[in-house]
PDB file of N, CA and C in Angstrom:
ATOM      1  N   UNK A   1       0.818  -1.189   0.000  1.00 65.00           N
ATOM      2  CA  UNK A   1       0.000   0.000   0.000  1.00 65.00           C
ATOM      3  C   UNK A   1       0.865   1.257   0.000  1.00 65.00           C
ATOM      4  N   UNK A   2       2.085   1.185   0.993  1.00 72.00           N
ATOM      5  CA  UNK A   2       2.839   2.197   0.571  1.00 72.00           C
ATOM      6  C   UNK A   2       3.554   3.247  -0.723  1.00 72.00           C
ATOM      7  N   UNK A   3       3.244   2.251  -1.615  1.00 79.00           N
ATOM      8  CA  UNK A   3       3.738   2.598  -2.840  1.00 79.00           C
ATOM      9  C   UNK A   3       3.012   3.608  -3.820  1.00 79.00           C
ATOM     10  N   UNK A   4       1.863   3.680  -3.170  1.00 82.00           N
ATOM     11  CA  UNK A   4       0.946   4.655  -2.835  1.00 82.00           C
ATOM     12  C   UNK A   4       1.138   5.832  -3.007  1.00 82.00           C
ATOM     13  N   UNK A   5       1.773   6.203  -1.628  1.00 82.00           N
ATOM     14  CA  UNK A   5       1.803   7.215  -0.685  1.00 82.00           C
ATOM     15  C   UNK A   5       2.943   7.989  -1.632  1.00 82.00           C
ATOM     16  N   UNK A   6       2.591   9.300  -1.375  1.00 87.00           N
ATOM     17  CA  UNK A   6       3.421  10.333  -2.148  1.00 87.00           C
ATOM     18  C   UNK A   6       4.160  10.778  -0.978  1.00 87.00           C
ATOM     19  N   UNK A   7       5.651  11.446  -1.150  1.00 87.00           N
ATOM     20  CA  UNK A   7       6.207  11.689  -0.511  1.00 87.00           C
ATOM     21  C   UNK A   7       5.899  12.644   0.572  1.00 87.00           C
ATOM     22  N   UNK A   8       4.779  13.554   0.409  1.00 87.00           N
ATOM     23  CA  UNK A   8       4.366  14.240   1.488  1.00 87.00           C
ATOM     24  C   UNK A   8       3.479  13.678   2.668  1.00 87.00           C
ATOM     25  N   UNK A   9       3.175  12.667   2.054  1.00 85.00           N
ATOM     26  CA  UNK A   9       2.355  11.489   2.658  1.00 85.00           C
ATOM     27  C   UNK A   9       3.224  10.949   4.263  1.00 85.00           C
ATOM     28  N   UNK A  10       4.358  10.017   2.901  1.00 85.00           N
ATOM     29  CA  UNK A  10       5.643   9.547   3.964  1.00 85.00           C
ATOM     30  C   UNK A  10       6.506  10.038   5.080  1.00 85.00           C
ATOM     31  N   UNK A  11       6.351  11.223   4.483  1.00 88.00           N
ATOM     32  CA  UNK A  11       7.124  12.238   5.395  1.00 88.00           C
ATOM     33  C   UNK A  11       6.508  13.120   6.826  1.00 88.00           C
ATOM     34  N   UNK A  12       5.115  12.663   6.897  1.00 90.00           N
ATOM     35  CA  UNK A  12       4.655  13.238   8.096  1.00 90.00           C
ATOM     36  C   UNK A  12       4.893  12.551   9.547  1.00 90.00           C
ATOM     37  N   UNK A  13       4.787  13.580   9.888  1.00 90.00           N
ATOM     38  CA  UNK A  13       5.316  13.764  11.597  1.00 90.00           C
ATOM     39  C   UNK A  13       4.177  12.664  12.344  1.00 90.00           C
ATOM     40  N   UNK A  14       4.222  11.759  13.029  1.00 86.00           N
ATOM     41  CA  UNK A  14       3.103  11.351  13.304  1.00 86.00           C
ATOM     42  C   UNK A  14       2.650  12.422  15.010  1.00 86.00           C
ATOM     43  N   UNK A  15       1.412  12.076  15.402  1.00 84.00           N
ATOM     44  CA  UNK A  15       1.138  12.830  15.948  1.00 84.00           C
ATOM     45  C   UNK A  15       1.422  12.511  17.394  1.00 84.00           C
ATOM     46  N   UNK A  16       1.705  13.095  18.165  1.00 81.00           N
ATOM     47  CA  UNK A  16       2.099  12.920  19.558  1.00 81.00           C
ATOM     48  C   UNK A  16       1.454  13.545  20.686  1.00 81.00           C
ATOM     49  N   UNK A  17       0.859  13.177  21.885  1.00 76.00           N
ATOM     50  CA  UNK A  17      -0.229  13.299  22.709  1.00 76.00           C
ATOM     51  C   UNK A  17       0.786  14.341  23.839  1.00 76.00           C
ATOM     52  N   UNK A  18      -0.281  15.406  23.499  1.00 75.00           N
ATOM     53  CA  UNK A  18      -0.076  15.907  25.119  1.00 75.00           C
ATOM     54  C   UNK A  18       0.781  15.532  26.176  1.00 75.00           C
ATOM     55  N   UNK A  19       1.130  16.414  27.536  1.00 76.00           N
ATOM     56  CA  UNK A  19       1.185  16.558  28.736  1.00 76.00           C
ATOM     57  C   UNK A  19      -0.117  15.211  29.474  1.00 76.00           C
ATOM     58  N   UNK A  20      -0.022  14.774  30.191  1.00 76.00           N
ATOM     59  CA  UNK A  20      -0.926  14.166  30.849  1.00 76.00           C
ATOM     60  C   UNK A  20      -1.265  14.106  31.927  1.00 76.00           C
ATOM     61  N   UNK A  21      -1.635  15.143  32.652  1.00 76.00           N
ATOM     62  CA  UNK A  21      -1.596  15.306  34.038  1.00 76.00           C
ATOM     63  C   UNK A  21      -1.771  13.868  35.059  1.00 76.00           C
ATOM     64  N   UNK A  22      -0.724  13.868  36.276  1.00 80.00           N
ATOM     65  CA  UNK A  22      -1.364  12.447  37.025  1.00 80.00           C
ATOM     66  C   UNK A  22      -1.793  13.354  37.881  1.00 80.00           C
ATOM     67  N   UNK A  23      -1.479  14.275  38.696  1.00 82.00           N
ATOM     68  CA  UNK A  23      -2.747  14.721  39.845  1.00 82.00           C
ATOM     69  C   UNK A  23      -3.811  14.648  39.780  1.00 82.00           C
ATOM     70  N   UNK A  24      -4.835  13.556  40.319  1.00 77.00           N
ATOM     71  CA  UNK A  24      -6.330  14.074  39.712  1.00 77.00           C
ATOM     72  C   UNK A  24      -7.016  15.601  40.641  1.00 77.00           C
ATOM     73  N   UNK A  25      -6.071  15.908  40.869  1.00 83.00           N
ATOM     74  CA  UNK A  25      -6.879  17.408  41.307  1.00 83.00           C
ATOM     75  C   UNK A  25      -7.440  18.440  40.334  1.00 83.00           C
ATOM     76  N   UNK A  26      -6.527  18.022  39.285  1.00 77.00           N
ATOM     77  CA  UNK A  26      -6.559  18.687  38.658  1.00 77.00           C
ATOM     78  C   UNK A  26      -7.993  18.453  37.292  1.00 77.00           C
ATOM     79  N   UNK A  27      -8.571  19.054  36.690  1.00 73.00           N
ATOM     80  CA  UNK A  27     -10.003  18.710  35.717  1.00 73.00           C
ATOM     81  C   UNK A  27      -9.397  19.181  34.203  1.00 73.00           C
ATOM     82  N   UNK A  28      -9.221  17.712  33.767  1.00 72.00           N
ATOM     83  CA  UNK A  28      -8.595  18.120  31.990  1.00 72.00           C
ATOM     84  C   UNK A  28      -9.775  18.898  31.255  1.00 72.00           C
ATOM     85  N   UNK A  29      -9.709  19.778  30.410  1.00 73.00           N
ATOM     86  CA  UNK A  29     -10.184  20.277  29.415  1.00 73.00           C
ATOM     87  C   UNK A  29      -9.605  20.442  28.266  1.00 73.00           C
ATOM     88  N   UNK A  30      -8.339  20.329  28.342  1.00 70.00           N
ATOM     89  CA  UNK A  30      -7.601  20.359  26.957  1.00 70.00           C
ATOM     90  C   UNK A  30      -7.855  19.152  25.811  1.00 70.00           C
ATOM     91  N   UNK A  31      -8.320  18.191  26.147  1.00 71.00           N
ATOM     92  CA  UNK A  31      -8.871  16.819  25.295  1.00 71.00           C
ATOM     93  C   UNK A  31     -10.232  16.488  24.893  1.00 71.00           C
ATOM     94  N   UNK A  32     -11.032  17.962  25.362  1.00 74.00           N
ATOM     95  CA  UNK A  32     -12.438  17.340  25.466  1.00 74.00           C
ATOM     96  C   UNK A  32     -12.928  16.610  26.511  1.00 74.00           C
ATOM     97  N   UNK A  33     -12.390  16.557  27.012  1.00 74.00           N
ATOM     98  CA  UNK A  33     -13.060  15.186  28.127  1.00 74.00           C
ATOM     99  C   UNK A  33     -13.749  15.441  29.504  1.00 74.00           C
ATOM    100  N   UNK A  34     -15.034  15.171  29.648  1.00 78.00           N
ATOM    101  CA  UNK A  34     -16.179  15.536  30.718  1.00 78.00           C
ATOM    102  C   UNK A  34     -15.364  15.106  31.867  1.00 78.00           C
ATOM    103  N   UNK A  35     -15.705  16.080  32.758  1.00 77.00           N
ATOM    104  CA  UNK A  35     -15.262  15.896  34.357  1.00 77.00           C
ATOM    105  C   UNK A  35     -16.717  15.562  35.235  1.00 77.00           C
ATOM    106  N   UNK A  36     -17.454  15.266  34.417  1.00 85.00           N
ATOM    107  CA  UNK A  36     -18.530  14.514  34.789  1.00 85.00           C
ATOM    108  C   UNK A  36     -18.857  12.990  34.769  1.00 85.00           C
ATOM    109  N   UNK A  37     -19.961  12.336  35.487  1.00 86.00           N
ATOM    110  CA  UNK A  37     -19.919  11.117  35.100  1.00 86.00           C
ATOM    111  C   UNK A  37     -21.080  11.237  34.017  1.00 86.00           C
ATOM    112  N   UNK A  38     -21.052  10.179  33.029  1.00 85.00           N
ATOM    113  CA  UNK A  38     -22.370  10.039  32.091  1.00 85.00           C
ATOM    114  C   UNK A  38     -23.724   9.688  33.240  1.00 85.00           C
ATOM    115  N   UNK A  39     -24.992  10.352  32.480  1.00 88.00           N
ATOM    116  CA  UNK A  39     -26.046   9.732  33.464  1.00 88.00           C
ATOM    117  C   UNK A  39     -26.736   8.432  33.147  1.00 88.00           C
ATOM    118  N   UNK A  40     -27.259   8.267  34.004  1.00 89.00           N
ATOM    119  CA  UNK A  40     -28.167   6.783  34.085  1.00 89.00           C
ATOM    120  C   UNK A  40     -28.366   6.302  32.718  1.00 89.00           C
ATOM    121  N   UNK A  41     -29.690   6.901  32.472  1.00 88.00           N
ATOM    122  CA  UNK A  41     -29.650   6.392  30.716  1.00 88.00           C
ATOM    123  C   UNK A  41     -28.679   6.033  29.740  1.00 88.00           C
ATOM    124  N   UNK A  42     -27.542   6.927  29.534  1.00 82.00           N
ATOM    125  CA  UNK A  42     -26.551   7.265  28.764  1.00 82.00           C
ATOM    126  C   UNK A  42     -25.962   5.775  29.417  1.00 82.00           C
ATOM    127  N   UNK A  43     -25.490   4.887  30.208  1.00 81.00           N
ATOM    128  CA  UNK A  43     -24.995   4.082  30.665  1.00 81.00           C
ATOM    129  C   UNK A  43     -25.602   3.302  30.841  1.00 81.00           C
ATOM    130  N   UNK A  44     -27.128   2.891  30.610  1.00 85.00           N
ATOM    131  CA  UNK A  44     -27.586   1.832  30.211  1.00 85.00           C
ATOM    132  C   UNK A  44     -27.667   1.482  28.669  1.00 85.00           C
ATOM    133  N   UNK A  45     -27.629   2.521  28.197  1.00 78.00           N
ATOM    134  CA  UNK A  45     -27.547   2.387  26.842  1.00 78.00           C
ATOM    135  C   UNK A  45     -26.028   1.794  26.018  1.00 78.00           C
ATOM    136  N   UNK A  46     -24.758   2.295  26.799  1.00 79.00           N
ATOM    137  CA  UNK A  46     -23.669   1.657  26.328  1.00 79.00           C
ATOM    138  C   UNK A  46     -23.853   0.457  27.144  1.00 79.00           C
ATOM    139  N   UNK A  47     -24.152   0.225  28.151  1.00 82.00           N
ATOM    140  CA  UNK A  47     -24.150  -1.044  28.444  1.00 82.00           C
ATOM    141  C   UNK A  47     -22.547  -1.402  29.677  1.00 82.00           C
ATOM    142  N   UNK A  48     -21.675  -2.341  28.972  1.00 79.00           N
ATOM    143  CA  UNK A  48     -20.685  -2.716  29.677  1.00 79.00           C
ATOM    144  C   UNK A  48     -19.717  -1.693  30.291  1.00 79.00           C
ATOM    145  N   UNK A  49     -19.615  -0.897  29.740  1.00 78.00           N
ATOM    146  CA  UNK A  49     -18.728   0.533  29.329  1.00 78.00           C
ATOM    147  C   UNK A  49     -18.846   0.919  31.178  1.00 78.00           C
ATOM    148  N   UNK A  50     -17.446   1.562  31.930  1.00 81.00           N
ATOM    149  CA  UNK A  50     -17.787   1.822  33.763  1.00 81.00           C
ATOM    150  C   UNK A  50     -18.095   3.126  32.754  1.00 81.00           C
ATOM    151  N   UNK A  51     -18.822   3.966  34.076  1.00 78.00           N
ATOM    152  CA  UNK A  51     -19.054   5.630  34.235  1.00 78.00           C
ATOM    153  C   UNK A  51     -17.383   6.431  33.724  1.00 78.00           C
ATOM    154  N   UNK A  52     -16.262   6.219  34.018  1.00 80.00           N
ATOM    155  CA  UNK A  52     -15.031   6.614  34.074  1.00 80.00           C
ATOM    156  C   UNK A  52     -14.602   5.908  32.573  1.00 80.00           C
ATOM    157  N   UNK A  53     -14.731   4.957  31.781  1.00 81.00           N
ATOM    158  CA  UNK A  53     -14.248   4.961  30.585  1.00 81.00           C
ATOM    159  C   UNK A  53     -15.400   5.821  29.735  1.00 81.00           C
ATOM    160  N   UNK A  54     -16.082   6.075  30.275  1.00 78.00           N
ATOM    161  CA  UNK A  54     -17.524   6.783  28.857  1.00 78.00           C
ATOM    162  C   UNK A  54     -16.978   8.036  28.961  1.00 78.00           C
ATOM    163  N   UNK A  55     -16.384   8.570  29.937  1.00 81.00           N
ATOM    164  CA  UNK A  55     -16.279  10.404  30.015  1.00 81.00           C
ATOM    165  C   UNK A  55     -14.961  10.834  29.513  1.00 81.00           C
ATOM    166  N   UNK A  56     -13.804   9.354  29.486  1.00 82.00           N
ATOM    167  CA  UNK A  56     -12.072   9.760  28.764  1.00 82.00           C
ATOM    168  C   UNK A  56     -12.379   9.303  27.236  1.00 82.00           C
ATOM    169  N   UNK A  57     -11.081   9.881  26.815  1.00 82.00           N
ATOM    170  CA  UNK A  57     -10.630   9.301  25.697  1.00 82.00           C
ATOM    171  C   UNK A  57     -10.158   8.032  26.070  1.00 82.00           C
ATOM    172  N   UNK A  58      -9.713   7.117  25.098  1.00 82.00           N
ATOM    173  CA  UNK A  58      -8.714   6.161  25.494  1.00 82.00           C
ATOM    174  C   UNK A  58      -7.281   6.711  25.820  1.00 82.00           C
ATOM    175  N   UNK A  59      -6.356   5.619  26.799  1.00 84.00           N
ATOM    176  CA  UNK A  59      -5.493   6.233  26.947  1.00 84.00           C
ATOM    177  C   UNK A  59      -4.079   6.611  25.952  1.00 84.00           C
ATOM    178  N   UNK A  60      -4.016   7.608  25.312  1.00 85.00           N
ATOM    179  CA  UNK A  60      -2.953   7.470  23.948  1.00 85.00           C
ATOM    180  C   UNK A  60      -1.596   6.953  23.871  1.00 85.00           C
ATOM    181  N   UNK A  61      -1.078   6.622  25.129  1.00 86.00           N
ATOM    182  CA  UNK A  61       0.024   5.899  25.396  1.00 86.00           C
ATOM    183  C   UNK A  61      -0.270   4.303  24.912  1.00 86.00           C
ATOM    184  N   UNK A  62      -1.724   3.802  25.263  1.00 87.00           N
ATOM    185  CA  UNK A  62      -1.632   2.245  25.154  1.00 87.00           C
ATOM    186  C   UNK A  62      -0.602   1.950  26.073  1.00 87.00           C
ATOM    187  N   UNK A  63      -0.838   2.076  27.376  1.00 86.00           N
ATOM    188  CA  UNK A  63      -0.081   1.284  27.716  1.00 86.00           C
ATOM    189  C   UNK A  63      -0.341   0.034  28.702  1.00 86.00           C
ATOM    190  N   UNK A  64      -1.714  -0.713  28.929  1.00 83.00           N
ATOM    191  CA  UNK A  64      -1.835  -1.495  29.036  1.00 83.00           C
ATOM    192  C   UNK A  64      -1.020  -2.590  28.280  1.00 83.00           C
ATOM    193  N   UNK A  65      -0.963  -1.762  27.036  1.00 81.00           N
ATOM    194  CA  UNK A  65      -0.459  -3.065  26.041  1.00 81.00           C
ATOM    195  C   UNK A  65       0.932  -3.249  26.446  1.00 81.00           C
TER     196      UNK A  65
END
């Protein structure tokens, strides 16, 4: 598939995540991400999903993995 890709293509920077605050004192807004929990409905409706993964992004490190 690469063979594709035009050199301006190849040549990009990939993208790299933020600062990540560990204090939770602190309330991110720089990512979008609600400092709220989702309500009732909204969490029966995803279903498996806790209150605390519905309101982050995933984490961009991956580093579970």
């Amino acid at each position: 598939m690469s063979r594709f890709f035009s050199d301006l293509v190849k040549n990009i920077t990939p993208y790299v995540p933020g600062e990540q605050p560990k204090d939770r004192r602190f309330i991110k807004l720089n990512t979008n991400e609600n400092p709220y929990p989702a309500s009732a409905k909204v969490m029966a409706a995803i279903g498996s999903v806790t209150a605390l993964e519905a309101r982050l992004y995933p984490d961009p490190q991956v580093t579970e993995l």
